[in-house]
Amino acid sequence: MRQWIFNIKQHNEYIDSCQNKSKKMTFVDEIMHKRGIFGKTGGVETLSDPYILPDMAGAVDRILNAVEEGELIAVFGDYDADGVTAAAVLCHFLQNVMSAEVIPYIPDRIS
């Protein structure tokens, strides 16, 4: 089994960078920082517009309504690397930014 190593040096560099710029630390920005992507040349601003996906506005409205009503939100991920990562990022955002009650679900690869 592969062991993941937390790089404390990179983490501390990111924290120092944010403090020097009086910048709010975010989960996504830290990931980009660790990959050497800084500022407008590669930050969140450069990502594609998610509203080009069909029915995105309806999905956003439904999620916001669920948060407002205190409903439990299930996040269904996939068991591959990008599916688990996407589910983790979405759960993190919903819990820590939107204060939503979230339950993640990743299917069992065998069954």
GROMACS .gro file of C-alpha atoms in nm:
model
  111
    1MET     CA    1   0.000   0.000   0.000
    2ARG     CA    2   0.130   0.345  -0.091
    3GLN     CA    3   0.199   0.579   0.201
    4TRP     CA    4   0.112   0.946   0.151
    5ILE     CA    5   0.353   1.194   0.304
    6PHE     CA    6   0.237   1.536   0.421
    7ASN     CA    7   0.496   1.792   0.315
    8ILE     CA    8   0.508   2.028   0.613
    9LYS     CA    9   0.765   2.252   0.439
   10GLN     CA   10   0.525   2.322   0.150
   11HIS     CA   11   0.239   2.375   0.393
   12ASN     CA   12   0.441   2.625   0.598
   13GLU     CA   13   0.553   2.808   0.281
   14TYR     CA   14   0.188   2.844   0.180
   15ILE     CA   15   0.092   2.978   0.524
   16ASP     CA   16   0.382   3.227   0.517
   17SER     CA   17   0.287   3.336   0.165
   18CYS     CA   18  -0.072   3.403   0.273
   19GLN     CA   19   0.032   3.590   0.586
   20ASN     CA   20   0.277   3.808   0.391
   21LYS     CA   21   0.002   3.903   0.143
   22SER     CA   22  -0.277   3.927   0.406
   23LYS     CA   23  -0.453   3.662   0.198
   24LYS     CA   24  -0.720   3.425   0.326
   25MET     CA   25  -0.601   3.065   0.320
   26THR     CA   26  -0.822   2.827   0.121
   27PHE     CA   27  -0.811   2.456   0.055
   28VAL     CA   28  -0.808   2.495  -0.324
   29ASP     CA   29  -0.543   2.770  -0.321
   30GLU     CA   30  -0.316   2.555  -0.105
   31ILE     CA   31  -0.345   2.265  -0.350
   32MET     CA   32  -0.257   2.501  -0.638
   33HIS     CA   33   0.029   2.654  -0.440
   34LYS     CA   34   0.176   2.310  -0.375
   35ARG     CA   35   0.167   2.245  -0.750
   36GLY     CA   36   0.347   2.572  -0.824
   37ILE     CA   37   0.041   2.756  -0.957
   38PHE     CA   38   0.029   3.111  -0.822
   39GLY     CA   39  -0.198   3.410  -0.869
   40LYS     CA   40  -0.397   3.485  -1.181
   41THR     CA   41  -0.172   3.280  -1.406
   42GLY     CA   42  -0.319   2.959  -1.275
   43GLY     CA   43  -0.550   3.019  -0.984
   44VAL     CA   44  -0.920   2.956  -0.946
   45GLU     CA   45  -0.986   3.245  -1.186
   46THR     CA   46  -0.852   3.038  -1.476
   47LEU     CA   47  -1.087   2.741  -1.429
   48SER     CA   48  -1.364   2.680  -1.683
   49ASP     CA   49  -1.711   2.820  -1.622
   50PRO     CA   50  -1.909   2.540  -1.452
   51TYR     CA   51  -2.236   2.684  -1.581
   52ILE     CA   52  -2.162   2.549  -1.928
   53LEU     CA   53  -2.269   2.208  -1.790
   54PRO     CA   54  -2.637   2.128  -1.854
   55ASP     CA   55  -2.872   2.206  -1.561
   56MET     CA   56  -2.593   2.349  -1.343
   57ALA     CA   57  -2.808   2.645  -1.233
   58GLY     CA   58  -3.081   2.408  -1.115
   59ALA     CA   59  -2.830   2.193  -0.928
   60VAL     CA   60  -2.683   2.499  -0.754
   61ASP     CA   61  -3.031   2.620  -0.657
   62ARG     CA   62  -3.118   2.276  -0.517
   63ILE     CA   63  -2.799   2.260  -0.310
   64LEU     CA   64  -2.847   2.614  -0.175
   65ASN     CA   65  -3.206   2.529  -0.082
   66ALA     CA   66  -3.091   2.213   0.097
   67VAL     CA   67  -2.833   2.414   0.294
   68GLU     CA   68  -3.093   2.678   0.390
   69GLU     CA   69  -3.343   2.411   0.498
   70GLY     CA   70  -3.081   2.215   0.696
   71GLU     CA   71  -3.126   1.903   0.482
   72LEU     CA   72  -2.867   1.626   0.477
   73ILE     CA   73  -2.672   1.638   0.149
   74ALA     CA   74  -2.536   1.314   0.006
   75VAL     CA   75  -2.225   1.345  -0.210
   76PHE     CA   76  -2.179   1.045  -0.440
   77GLY     CA   77  -1.824   0.993  -0.558
   78ASP     CA   78  -1.651   0.735  -0.771
   79TYR     CA   79  -1.383   0.497  -0.645
   80ASP     CA   80  -1.112   0.613  -0.884
   81ALA     CA   81  -0.858   0.880  -0.791
   82ASP     CA   82  -1.040   1.178  -0.942
   83GLY     CA   83  -1.380   1.062  -0.813
   84VAL     CA   84  -1.260   1.029  -0.454
   85THR     CA   85  -1.077   1.362  -0.478
   86ALA     CA   86  -1.379   1.542  -0.624
   87ALA     CA   87  -1.607   1.401  -0.354
   88ALA     CA   88  -1.360   1.503  -0.081
   89VAL     CA   89  -1.326   1.859  -0.216
   90LEU     CA   90  -1.704   1.899  -0.251
   91CYS     CA   91  -1.768   1.761   0.100
   92HIS     CA   92  -1.499   1.990   0.242
   93PHE     CA   93  -1.655   2.294   0.074
   94LEU     CA   94  -2.011   2.211   0.174
   95GLN     CA   95  -1.917   2.139   0.537
   96ASN     CA   96  -1.661   2.413   0.599
   97VAL     CA   97  -1.779   2.696   0.376
   98MET     CA   98  -2.155   2.638   0.351
   99SER     CA   99  -2.195   2.478   0.700
  100ALA     CA  100  -2.399   2.199   0.542
  101GLU     CA  101  -2.462   1.856   0.685
  102VAL     CA  102  -2.298   1.618   0.439
  103ILE     CA  103  -2.264   1.243   0.403
  104PRO     CA  104  -2.015   1.114   0.145
  105TYR     CA  105  -2.073   0.790  -0.041
  106ILE     CA  106  -1.807   0.607  -0.241
  107PRO     CA  107  -1.926   0.274  -0.386
  108ASP     CA  108  -1.745  -0.049  -0.309
  109ARG     CA  109  -1.534  -0.138  -0.610
  110ILE     CA  110  -1.585  -0.512  -0.564
  111SER     CA  111  -1.966  -0.526  -0.534
   0.00000   0.00000   0.00000
